[in-house]
Short mmCIF file of C-alpha atoms (C1' of nucleotides) in Angstrom, two decimals:
data_model
loop_
_atom_site.label_atom_id
_atom_site.label_comp_id
_atom_site.label_asym_id
_atom_site.label_seq_id
_atom_site.Cartn_x
_atom_site.Cartn_y
_atom_site.Cartn_z
CA MET W 1 137.29 115.30 93.07
CA ASP W 2 135.47 115.87 96.34
CA ASN W 3 133.06 113.17 95.38
CA LEU W 4 135.80 110.72 94.67
CA LEU W 5 137.35 111.39 98.06
CA ALA W 6 133.99 111.35 99.75
CA ASN W 7 133.84 107.56 99.38
CA LEU W 8 137.32 107.17 100.69
CA LYS W 9 138.10 106.46 104.28
CA ILE W 10 141.33 108.28 105.27
CA LYS W 11 143.49 106.05 107.38
CA VAL W 12 144.89 107.32 110.64
CA SER W 13 147.06 105.30 113.07
CA ASP W 14 144.95 103.82 115.88
CA GLY W 15 147.37 105.25 118.42
CA LEU W 16 145.78 108.63 117.62
CA PHE W 17 142.33 107.96 119.04
CA GLN W 18 140.60 105.94 121.78
CA ILE W 19 137.42 105.40 119.60
CA ASP W 20 137.60 106.04 115.84
CA PRO W 21 135.63 109.33 115.56
CA PHE W 22 134.19 108.46 112.16
CA THR W 23 132.28 105.51 113.53
CA SER W 24 129.71 107.66 115.34
CA LYS W 25 127.79 110.84 115.13
CA LEU W 26 129.33 112.25 118.26
CA GLY W 27 132.80 111.39 116.89
CA LYS W 28 132.19 113.23 113.70
CA SER W 29 130.83 116.16 115.62
CA ILE W 30 133.99 116.33 117.66
CA ILE W 31 136.09 116.50 114.51
CA PHE W 32 133.91 119.12 112.88
CA HIS W 33 133.70 121.37 115.96
CA SER W 34 137.34 120.92 116.96
CA VAL W 35 138.45 122.22 113.51
CA GLU W 36 136.14 125.19 113.95
CA MET W 37 137.37 125.83 117.49
CA ILE W 38 141.03 125.50 116.85
CA THR W 39 140.84 127.70 113.76
CA GLU W 40 139.06 130.37 115.72
CA LEU W 41 140.82 130.23 119.15
CA GLY W 42 144.12 128.61 118.32
CA PHE W 43 145.32 125.46 120.01
CA GLU W 44 146.43 126.96 123.31
CA LYS W 45 143.10 128.58 124.00
CA SER W 46 141.04 125.61 122.84
CA THR W 47 139.70 123.32 125.58
CA PHE W 48 137.58 120.18 125.73
CA LYS W 49 135.12 122.07 127.87
CA LYS W 50 134.49 124.72 125.20
CA LEU W 51 134.35 121.97 122.58
CA GLY W 52 131.80 120.12 124.65
CA GLU W 53 129.68 123.24 124.90
CA SER W 54 129.62 123.84 121.13
CA ILE W 55 128.82 120.14 120.56
CA GLY W 56 126.29 120.01 123.37
CA SER W 57 127.98 117.12 125.06
CA PRO W 58 129.90 116.88 128.34
CA GLU W 59 133.65 117.05 128.40
CA ALA W 60 133.92 113.53 129.64
CA SER W 61 132.33 112.15 126.42
CA ILE W 62 135.12 113.72 124.39
CA TYR W 63 137.71 112.04 126.47
CA ARG W 64 136.35 108.70 125.43
CA TYR W 65 137.39 109.53 121.83
CA PHE W 66 140.68 111.39 122.53
CA LYS W 67 142.70 111.01 125.65
CA SER W 68 143.97 114.53 125.40
CA LYS W 69 143.91 117.78 123.45
CA ASN W 70 147.25 116.80 122.06
CA GLN W 71 145.98 113.48 120.73
CA LEU W 72 143.10 115.23 119.02
CA LEU W 73 145.51 117.69 117.34
CA CYS W 74 147.71 114.78 116.18
CA TYR W 75 144.61 113.05 114.82
CA LEU W 76 143.48 116.10 112.83
CA ILE W 77 146.91 116.65 111.39
CA SER W 78 147.51 113.05 110.48
CA TRP W 79 144.04 113.00 108.93
CA TYR W 80 145.01 116.07 106.87
CA TRP W 81 148.17 114.35 105.54
CA GLY W 82 146.25 111.20 104.79
CA TRP W 83 143.90 113.26 102.69
CA MET W 84 146.82 115.08 101.05
CA GLU W 85 148.31 111.75 100.09
CA CYS W 86 145.07 110.84 98.31
CA ARG W 87 145.06 114.17 96.53
CA LEU W 88 148.69 113.66 95.50
CA MET W 89 148.00 110.35 93.95
CA LEU W 90 145.18 111.81 91.88
CA GLU W 91 147.12 114.90 91.03
CA ILE W 92 150.23 113.15 89.65
CA ALA W 93 148.50 110.06 88.17
CA ASN W 94 149.34 109.53 84.47
CA ILE W 95 151.87 112.30 84.34
CA SER W 96 155.00 110.94 82.96
CA CYS W 97 157.41 113.87 83.46
CA PRO W 98 158.84 113.77 86.98
CA ASN W 99 159.51 117.49 86.99
CA VAL W 100 155.87 118.22 86.42
CA ARG W 101 154.90 115.77 89.01
CA LEU W 102 157.26 117.45 91.47
CA GLU W 103 155.91 120.86 90.63
CA LYS W 104 152.34 119.67 91.15
CA SER W 105 153.30 118.07 94.47
CA ILE W 106 154.72 121.32 95.80
CA ALA W 107 151.83 123.34 94.45
CA LEU W 108 149.43 120.95 96.16
CA VAL W 109 150.83 121.69 99.64
CA LEU W 110 149.80 125.32 99.26
CA SER W 111 146.69 124.81 97.18
CA ASN W 112 144.20 124.67 100.00
CA ALA W 113 144.23 128.45 100.42
CA ASN W 114 142.59 128.89 97.09
CA GLU W 115 139.95 126.12 97.13
CA ASN W 116 137.21 125.31 99.53
CA ILE W 117 136.68 121.55 99.76
CA PHE W 118 134.58 119.84 102.39
CA ILE W 119 135.34 116.32 103.57
CA GLU W 120 132.99 114.83 106.13
CA ASP W 121 131.60 118.35 106.63
CA VAL W 122 134.99 119.67 107.58
CA GLU W 123 136.05 122.81 105.77
CA MET W 124 139.51 121.77 104.61
CA ASN W 125 140.52 125.36 104.28
CA LYS W 126 140.32 125.69 108.04
CA LEU W 127 142.20 122.47 108.63
CA HIS W 128 144.89 123.91 106.36
CA GLN W 129 145.07 126.95 108.59
CA ILE W 130 145.55 124.62 111.51
CA ILE W 131 148.37 122.88 109.71
CA ILE W 132 150.05 126.19 109.15
CA SER W 133 149.86 127.42 112.73
CA GLU W 134 149.64 124.33 114.90
CA SER W 135 151.21 121.30 113.21
CA ILE W 136 154.74 122.03 114.32
CA LYS W 137 153.57 121.87 117.97
CA THR W 138 152.76 118.24 117.62
CA TYR W 139 156.44 117.34 117.30
CA LEU W 140 158.40 120.26 118.84
CA ASN W 141 157.96 119.01 122.43
CA LYS W 142 159.39 116.55 124.92
CA ASP W 143 156.81 113.87 124.06
CA VAL W 144 157.77 113.66 120.43
CA ASP W 145 159.20 110.12 120.69
CA THR W 146 156.05 108.83 122.28
CA SER W 147 153.80 110.52 119.68
CA ASN W 148 156.09 109.13 117.03
CA LYS W 149 155.58 105.59 118.33
CA GLU W 150 151.83 106.12 118.37
CA GLY W 151 152.04 106.79 114.66
CA ALA W 152 151.39 110.53 114.78
CA PHE W 153 153.69 111.39 111.91
CA LEU W 154 153.24 108.40 109.72
CA ASN W 155 150.94 110.05 107.18
CA TYR W 156 153.24 113.04 106.89
CA LYS W 157 156.27 110.77 106.45
CA GLN W 158 154.49 108.85 103.75
CA PHE W 159 153.62 112.02 101.93
CA VAL W 160 157.25 113.20 102.08
CA GLU W 161 158.38 109.71 101.07
CA ARG W 162 156.31 109.71 97.94
CA VAL W 163 157.47 113.09 96.79
CA SER W 164 161.09 112.23 97.56
CA LYS W 165 160.79 109.31 95.14
CA ILE W 166 159.85 111.79 92.38
CA ILE W 167 163.01 113.76 93.25
CA ASN W 168 165.10 110.60 92.86
CA GLU W 169 163.55 110.01 89.50
CA ILE W 170 164.78 113.41 88.41
CA ASN W 171 168.17 112.94 89.90
CA PRO W 172 168.96 109.51 91.31
CA LYS W 173 172.10 110.87 92.95
CA TYR W 174 170.44 113.62 94.88
CA LYS W 175 171.27 112.91 98.49
CA TYR W 176 168.88 115.14 100.45
CA PRO W 177 165.31 114.64 99.14
CA GLN W 178 163.60 114.44 102.58
CA MET W 179 165.64 117.37 103.87
CA LEU W 180 164.78 119.50 100.82
CA LEU W 181 161.10 118.60 101.00
CA THR W 182 160.52 119.23 104.71
CA THR W 183 162.42 122.51 104.27
CA ILE W 184 159.98 123.41 101.48
CA PHE W 185 156.78 122.21 103.11
CA GLU W 186 157.42 123.65 106.49
CA GLY W 187 158.89 126.80 104.91
CA ALA W 188 155.91 127.30 102.62
CA HIS W 189 153.50 127.11 105.56
CA LEU W 190 155.59 129.56 107.54
CA GLN W 191 155.83 132.06 104.66
CA VAL W 192 152.00 132.17 104.55
CA PHE W 193 151.95 132.99 108.24
CA PHE W 194 154.73 135.57 107.96
CA GLY W 195 152.97 137.21 105.03
CA GLU W 196 149.98 137.86 107.31
CA HIS W 197 151.67 138.68 110.59
CA LEU W 198 155.42 139.27 110.24
CA PRO W 199 155.99 140.73 106.76
CA ARG W 200 159.56 141.75 107.45
CA LEU W 201 160.38 138.07 107.64
CA THR W 202 159.23 137.31 104.12
CA ASN W 203 158.87 138.96 100.71
CA LYS W 204 155.16 139.14 100.06
CA GLN W 205 154.13 139.68 96.41
CA ASN W 206 150.87 140.55 94.81
CA THR W 207 150.57 137.33 92.78
CA PRO W 208 148.81 134.64 94.76
CA ASP W 209 151.26 131.88 93.91
CA TYR W 210 154.60 133.59 94.56
CA ILE W 211 155.33 131.17 97.45
CA THR W 212 154.69 128.15 95.25
CA LYS W 213 156.81 129.44 92.46
CA PHE W 214 159.67 130.34 94.80
CA TYR W 215 159.82 126.83 96.25
CA ILE W 216 159.43 125.06 92.85
CA ASN W 217 162.41 127.04 91.62
CA LEU W 218 164.38 126.34 94.82
CA ALA W 219 163.72 122.64 94.51
CA LEU W 220 164.52 122.29 90.82
CA GLN W 221 167.74 124.27 91.16
CA SER W 222 168.93 122.19 94.08
CA ILE W 223 168.02 118.88 92.58
CA ASN W 224 169.45 119.55 89.15
CA SER W 225 172.67 121.32 90.14
CA SER W 226 173.71 118.55 92.50
CA ILE W 227 176.47 116.19 91.59
CA MET S 1 185.32 136.34 121.74
CA ASP S 2 183.39 135.51 124.88
CA ASN S 3 185.41 138.22 126.62
CA LEU S 4 184.53 140.78 124.03
CA LEU S 5 180.86 139.96 124.35
CA ALA S 6 181.06 139.79 128.10
CA ASN S 7 181.30 143.58 128.25
CA LEU S 8 178.42 144.03 125.94
CA LYS S 9 174.86 144.57 127.06
CA ILE S 10 172.50 142.80 124.67
CA LYS S 11 169.52 144.99 123.91
CA VAL S 12 166.08 143.54 124.28
CA SER S 13 162.84 145.47 123.72
CA ASP S 14 161.35 146.78 126.99
CA GLY S 15 158.04 145.28 126.07
CA LEU S 16 159.60 141.95 126.87
CA PHE S 17 160.05 142.37 130.60
CA GLN S 18 158.53 144.18 133.59
CA ILE S 19 161.93 144.75 135.24
CA ASP S 20 165.10 144.33 133.23
CA PRO S 21 166.48 141.04 134.60
CA PHE S 22 170.09 141.96 134.20
CA THR S 23 169.76 144.79 136.73
CA SER S 24 169.49 142.51 139.70
CA LYS S 25 170.81 139.24 141.15
CA LEU S 26 167.28 137.77 141.21
CA GLY S 27 166.69 138.77 137.61
CA LYS S 28 169.95 137.09 136.49
CA SER S 29 168.99 134.00 138.43
CA ILE S 30 165.65 133.90 136.68
CA ILE S 31 167.33 133.97 133.30
CA PHE S 32 169.93 131.34 134.24
CA HIS S 33 167.48 128.93 135.84
CA SER S 34 164.77 129.36 133.21
CA VAL S 35 167.22 128.32 130.51
CA GLU S 36 168.10 125.26 132.55
CA MET S 37 164.46 124.47 133.17
CA ILE S 38 163.14 124.99 129.65
CA THR S 39 166.03 122.90 128.24
CA GLU S 40 165.27 120.11 130.62
CA LEU S 41 161.45 120.08 130.71
CA GLY S 42 160.45 121.83 127.56
CA PHE S 43 158.34 124.95 127.53
CA GLU S 44 154.93 123.29 128.06
CA LYS S 45 155.99 121.58 131.26
CA SER S 46 157.94 124.50 132.64
CA THR S 47 156.11 126.60 135.27
CA PHE S 48 157.02 129.65 137.34
CA LYS S 49 156.40 127.56 140.42
CA LYS S 50 159.09 125.12 139.53
CA LEU S 51 161.34 127.97 138.49
CA GLY S 52 160.75 129.64 141.82
CA GLU S 53 161.73 126.45 143.63
CA SER S 54 165.01 126.11 141.81
CA ILE S 55 165.82 129.70 142.40
CA GLY S 56 164.66 129.66 146.02
CA SER S 57 162.23 132.51 145.49
CA PRO S 58 158.48 132.62 145.47
CA GLU S 59 156.54 132.52 142.21
CA ALA S 60 155.21 135.99 142.88
CA SER S 61 158.72 137.48 142.68
CA ILE S 62 159.24 136.11 139.19
CA TYR S 63 155.99 137.79 138.06
CA ARG S 64 157.58 141.17 138.89
CA TYR S 65 160.17 140.49 136.17
CA PHE S 66 157.99 138.78 133.58
CA LYS S 67 154.25 139.02 133.36
CA SER S 68 153.90 135.52 131.93
CA LYS S 69 155.80 132.40 130.92
CA ASN S 70 155.33 133.56 127.33
CA GLN S 71 156.94 136.88 127.94
CA LEU S 72 159.93 135.13 129.52
CA LEU S 73 160.31 132.88 126.47
CA CYS S 74 160.11 135.85 124.16
CA TYR S 75 162.74 137.55 126.23
CA LEU S 76 165.10 134.59 126.08
CA ILE S 77 164.70 134.23 122.34
CA SER S 78 165.11 137.93 121.63
CA TRP S 79 168.16 137.96 123.84
CA TYR S 80 169.58 135.10 121.83
CA TRP S 81 169.09 136.85 118.52
CA GLY S 82 170.56 140.02 119.95
CA TRP S 83 173.63 138.05 120.91
CA MET S 84 173.69 136.38 117.49
CA GLU S 85 173.68 139.77 115.84
CA CYS S 86 176.75 140.69 117.84
CA ARG S 87 178.45 137.44 116.77
CA LEU S 88 177.44 138.11 113.21
CA MET S 89 179.15 141.55 113.21
CA LEU S 90 182.33 140.07 114.51
CA GLU S 91 182.21 137.10 112.24
CA ILE S 92 181.86 139.06 108.94
CA ALA S 93 183.92 142.13 109.87
CA ASN S 94 186.66 142.89 107.42
CA ILE S 95 185.65 140.14 104.92
CA SER S 96 185.16 141.76 101.60
CA CYS S 97 183.69 138.88 99.58
CA PRO S 98 179.91 138.81 100.13
CA ASN S 99 179.72 135.11 99.28
CA VAL S 100 182.06 134.29 102.15
CA ARG S 101 180.10 136.62 104.41
CA LEU S 102 176.88 134.86 103.55
CA GLU S 103 178.44 131.42 104.09
CA LYS S 104 179.66 132.52 107.50
CA SER S 105 176.28 133.93 108.41
CA ILE S 106 174.52 130.67 107.62
CA ALA S 107 177.23 128.60 109.42
CA LEU S 108 176.81 130.85 112.47
CA VAL S 109 173.13 130.01 112.91
CA LEU S 110 174.08 126.33 113.37
CA SER S 111 177.42 126.89 115.14
CA ASN S 112 176.22 126.75 118.72
CA ALA S 113 175.94 123.03 118.67
CA ASN S 114 179.76 122.71 118.42
CA GLU S 115 180.83 125.36 120.91
CA ASN S 116 180.10 125.99 124.45
CA ILE S 117 179.99 129.72 125.26
CA PHE S 118 178.72 131.20 128.49
CA ILE S 119 177.19 134.67 128.59
CA GLU S 120 176.09 135.97 131.97
CA ASP S 121 176.53 132.40 133.24
CA VAL S 122 174.05 131.09 130.67
CA GLU S 123 175.18 128.12 128.68
CA MET S 124 174.41 129.30 125.20
CA ASN S 125 174.35 125.74 123.95
CA LYS S 126 171.23 125.21 126.00
CA LEU S 127 169.67 128.44 124.79
CA HIS S 128 170.33 127.24 121.24
CA GLN S 129 168.36 124.04 122.00
CA ILE S 130 165.51 126.23 123.23
CA ILE S 131 165.63 128.18 119.96
CA ILE S 132 165.40 124.95 117.96
CA SER S 133 162.41 123.49 119.89
CA GLU S 134 160.57 126.46 121.30
CA SER S 135 161.18 129.66 119.29
CA ILE S 136 158.44 128.96 116.79
CA LYS S 137 155.87 128.90 119.61
CA THR S 138 156.47 132.54 120.26
CA TYR S 139 154.90 133.51 117.00
CA LEU S 140 152.67 130.62 115.91
CA ASN S 141 149.79 131.66 118.12
CA LYS S 142 146.80 134.06 118.20
CA ASP S 143 148.70 136.67 120.21
CA VAL S 144 151.39 137.13 117.61
CA ASP S 145 150.38 140.69 116.67
CA THR S 146 150.47 141.77 120.28
CA SER S 147 153.92 140.18 120.78
CA ASN S 148 155.06 141.79 117.61
CA LYS S 149 154.03 145.22 118.84
CA GLU S 150 155.89 144.54 122.07
CA GLY S 151 159.03 144.01 120.04
CA ALA S 152 159.33 140.29 120.53
CA PHE S 153 160.74 139.63 117.04
CA LEU S 154 162.80 142.79 116.51
CA ASN S 155 166.15 141.21 117.17
CA TYR S 156 165.37 138.29 114.87
CA LYS S 157 164.14 140.66 112.10
CA GLN S 158 167.33 142.65 112.42
CA PHE S 159 169.48 139.57 112.12
CA VAL S 160 167.57 138.52 109.00
CA GLU S 161 167.75 142.03 107.62
CA ARG S 162 171.55 142.15 108.01
CA VAL S 163 172.06 138.92 106.20
CA SER S 164 169.58 139.84 103.46
CA LYS S 165 171.73 142.85 102.69
CA ILE S 166 174.63 140.50 102.00
CA ILE S 167 172.38 138.57 99.59
CA ASN S 168 171.56 141.80 97.77
CA GLU S 169 175.26 142.60 97.47
CA ILE S 170 175.75 139.27 95.73
CA ASN S 171 172.74 139.72 93.47
CA PRO S 172 170.99 143.15 93.70
CA LYS S 173 168.06 141.79 91.63
CA TYR S 174 167.26 138.92 93.95
CA LYS S 175 163.71 139.39 95.11
CA TYR S 176 163.32 137.07 97.97
CA PRO S 177 166.16 137.50 100.48
CA GLN S 178 164.04 137.37 103.65
CA MET S 179 161.98 134.48 102.39
CA LEU S 180 165.10 132.51 101.54
CA LEU S 181 166.76 133.27 104.85
CA THR S 182 163.84 132.49 107.10
CA THR S 183 163.42 129.21 105.08
CA ILE S 184 167.06 128.47 105.76
CA PHE S 185 167.24 129.48 109.42
CA GLU S 186 163.98 127.80 110.52
CA GLY S 187 164.74 124.89 108.25
CA ALA S 188 168.19 124.39 109.69
CA HIS S 189 166.84 124.33 113.18
CA LEU S 190 164.17 121.87 112.20
CA GLN S 191 166.65 119.48 110.51
CA VAL S 192 168.67 119.27 113.76
CA PHE S 193 165.45 118.27 115.56
CA PHE S 194 164.42 115.78 112.86
CA GLY S 195 167.88 114.25 112.93
CA GLU S 196 167.38 113.47 116.61
CA HIS S 197 163.72 112.50 116.66
CA LEU S 198 162.22 111.99 113.20
CA PRO S 199 165.05 110.74 110.95
CA ARG S 200 162.67 109.78 108.08
CA LEU S 201 161.95 113.54 107.63
CA THR S 202 165.59 114.36 106.98
CA ASN S 203 168.76 112.93 105.54
CA LYS S 204 171.22 112.68 108.42
CA GLN S 205 174.85 112.32 107.44
CA ASN S 206 177.86 111.38 109.47
CA THR S 207 179.65 114.67 108.87
CA PRO S 208 178.88 117.25 111.54
CA ASP S 209 178.27 120.13 109.16
CA TYR S 210 176.05 118.49 106.51
CA ILE S 211 173.12 120.75 107.35
CA THR S 212 175.21 123.87 107.07
CA LYS S 213 176.58 122.76 103.68
CA PHE S 214 173.20 121.88 102.40
CA TYR S 215 171.78 125.26 103.17
CA ILE S 216 174.84 127.22 101.90
CA ASN S 217 174.48 125.44 98.62
CA LEU S 218 170.76 125.99 98.46
CA ALA S 219 171.28 129.68 99.15
CA LEU S 220 174.00 130.25 96.61
CA GLN S 221 172.20 128.35 93.87
CA SER S 222 169.02 130.30 94.40
CA ILE S 223 170.68 133.69 94.61
CA ASN S 224 172.96 133.26 91.64
CA SER S 225 170.51 131.60 89.26
CA SER S 226 167.89 134.21 89.72
CA ILE S 227 167.26 136.71 86.89
"C1'" DT C 1 170.34 156.70 158.73
"C1'" DC C 2 166.01 156.92 156.75
"C1'" DA C 3 162.93 156.35 153.01
"C1'" DA C 4 162.17 153.90 149.00
"C1'" DA C 5 162.29 149.93 146.58
"C1'" DA C 6 162.79 145.01 146.16
"C1'" DT C 7 161.92 140.60 148.01
"C1'" DG C 8 159.73 136.99 150.79
"C1'" DA C 9 155.85 134.67 152.82
"C1'" DT C 10 151.51 133.47 152.39
"C1'" DA C 11 146.80 133.23 150.65
"C1'" DG C 12 143.48 133.08 147.27
"C1'" DT C 13 141.03 132.53 142.49
"C1'" DA C 14 139.36 131.06 138.08
"C1'" DA C 15 140.45 127.92 134.75
"C1'" DT C 16 142.58 123.67 132.92
"C1'" DA C 17 143.14 118.94 132.12
"C1'" DC C 18 141.83 115.45 133.43
"C1'" DT C 19 139.23 110.90 136.30
"C1'" DA C 20 135.28 108.65 138.41
"C1'" DT C 21 130.54 107.31 139.05
"C1'" DT C 22 125.98 106.52 138.11
"C1'" DA C 23 121.87 107.08 135.38
"C1'" DT C 24 119.82 107.07 130.88
"C1'" DA C 25 119.54 106.39 126.07
"C1'" DT C 26 120.68 103.74 121.87
"C1'" DT C 27 122.21 100.05 119.23
"C1'" DT C 28 122.76 95.12 118.19
"C1'" DG C 29 122.38 90.45 117.91
"C1'" DC C 30 119.13 86.90 118.24
"C1'" DG K 1 110.57 92.75 119.38
"C1'" DC K 2 113.38 92.31 123.31
"C1'" DA K 3 117.27 91.67 126.35
"C1'" DA K 4 122.01 92.58 126.72
"C1'" DA K 5 125.65 95.33 125.53
"C1'" DT K 6 127.28 99.58 124.53
"C1'" DA K 7 127.37 104.61 124.16
"C1'" DT K 8 126.19 108.88 126.07
"C1'" DA K 9 124.66 112.28 129.60
"C1'" DA K 10 124.85 114.26 134.02
"C1'" DT K 11 127.37 115.36 137.67
"C1'" DA K 12 131.07 115.65 140.92
"C1'" DG K 13 135.68 115.83 142.11
"C1'" DT K 14 141.07 116.45 142.00
"C1'" DA K 15 145.62 118.21 141.31
"C1'" DT K 16 147.81 121.69 138.82
"C1'" DT K 17 148.38 126.03 136.44
"C1'" DA K 18 148.67 130.80 135.74
"C1'" DC K 19 148.03 134.13 137.74
"C1'" DT K 20 146.70 138.44 141.61
"C1'" DA K 21 146.75 140.43 146.26
"C1'" DT K 22 148.48 141.65 150.71
"C1'" DC K 23 151.60 142.62 154.04
"C1'" DA K 24 155.94 141.86 156.48
"C1'" DT K 25 160.85 142.03 156.04
"C1'" DT K 26 165.13 142.97 153.96
"C1'" DT K 27 168.19 145.59 150.94
"C1'" DT K 28 169.80 149.78 148.79
"C1'" DG K 29 171.22 154.15 147.88
"C1'" DA K 30 171.18 159.38 148.76
#
DNA sequence: TCAAAATGATAGTAATACTATTATATTTGC
DNA sequence: GCAAATATAATAGTATTACTATCATTTTGA
């Protein structure tokens, strides 16, 4: 599957960069090293200066690609969800049963922990870690409406939209597909984090897929029991 | 109820302050004005300098109470959950049916939007807004284990713990009470935010309590259908 | 009332998040 | 293959942030 996606250009809103990073060597290097840096240091402690040092380019060059650290984070996260949408399409293609398609969609959101796929040299595992710990910071701030207009959340919205259509196939009268899905996706990411750092806020199990199973059950119960 | 709680000192771990702010006028002023400031500017744009200006005290004086902006945020959030635990105890006292107690617990987490209670001059409405937009930032970072040791999340954990006991009264075999509850509490806060800023990620309704109802249903279905 | 503690006033530092300028490569269109 | 356009490097500079330090002054409580 990596090969299939290797030929695919993931679309990201052009409000999320100054120069498309995948059009140059330096741009690609910024993406690669920023994923490494943010995974290692976290978003708050990451700086363009440090990034410049690991790339071997001056800070100022990075600013030509991304106007701020925030824009870079928005780019990475949007790129991730663009990729996830591609994976989703492949994952659920030719599966007729909507329940199975929904289960596969939910499982997909947590799947990156178990695999190790590289896209454009980026270890998607690490990007997944960034999604878990940092993605919420792109919208939980006072600039959310501006970021939204720049298209920061389009790919995520589309992903949610696609899965919510599956829910409405299962139960056309279900009124809260988006609400259910964002609860599940954000919740799933959070439970991974709690499992590692705040175990009293979750119920960690030995099986690797307990979170996936929990949320699949939660979804199906809610969707089917609704009037 | 305000009166009852007015006589109550909310306990916050002593790792979350340098000097207990409620022991002095300046300390109380820091709490009051920081809630105003963070509500208005958001956490990222808030600074101790600005806070000092609105209090009429130098920055350095604030540092005697809180060693950092982060510690102050942790304090506020812990204080909020300490208060919520008090409210919870009052809310569910003398109610024998655990289902009703659970429903009231979930409703409580979203209740602050509709009321306007003042504790120690702090508009708890505004603190609730801070919980929605900022609380996640206290743990989704690389210093989470240190903050955890300082007791930053104790009050939240206790709140979750109390409600999870209600779940186990309803169904003693239910294996994921903490997971379900943090999914619901964090999810509920997020849906409020999405309703205001990213409507495509939720399913906003005209009724004021649609989020509460959604999560109460979700909880009861999951708890009761579980083996 | 006197000592201790808290606060104010002021200064200073390293780092951050940028912007600006000019020189040097590199690419590209012809 | 070469000039023009473009991208990058090198360097400098700014306002702000997140603190720390010092010392004078005020408040307080035994």
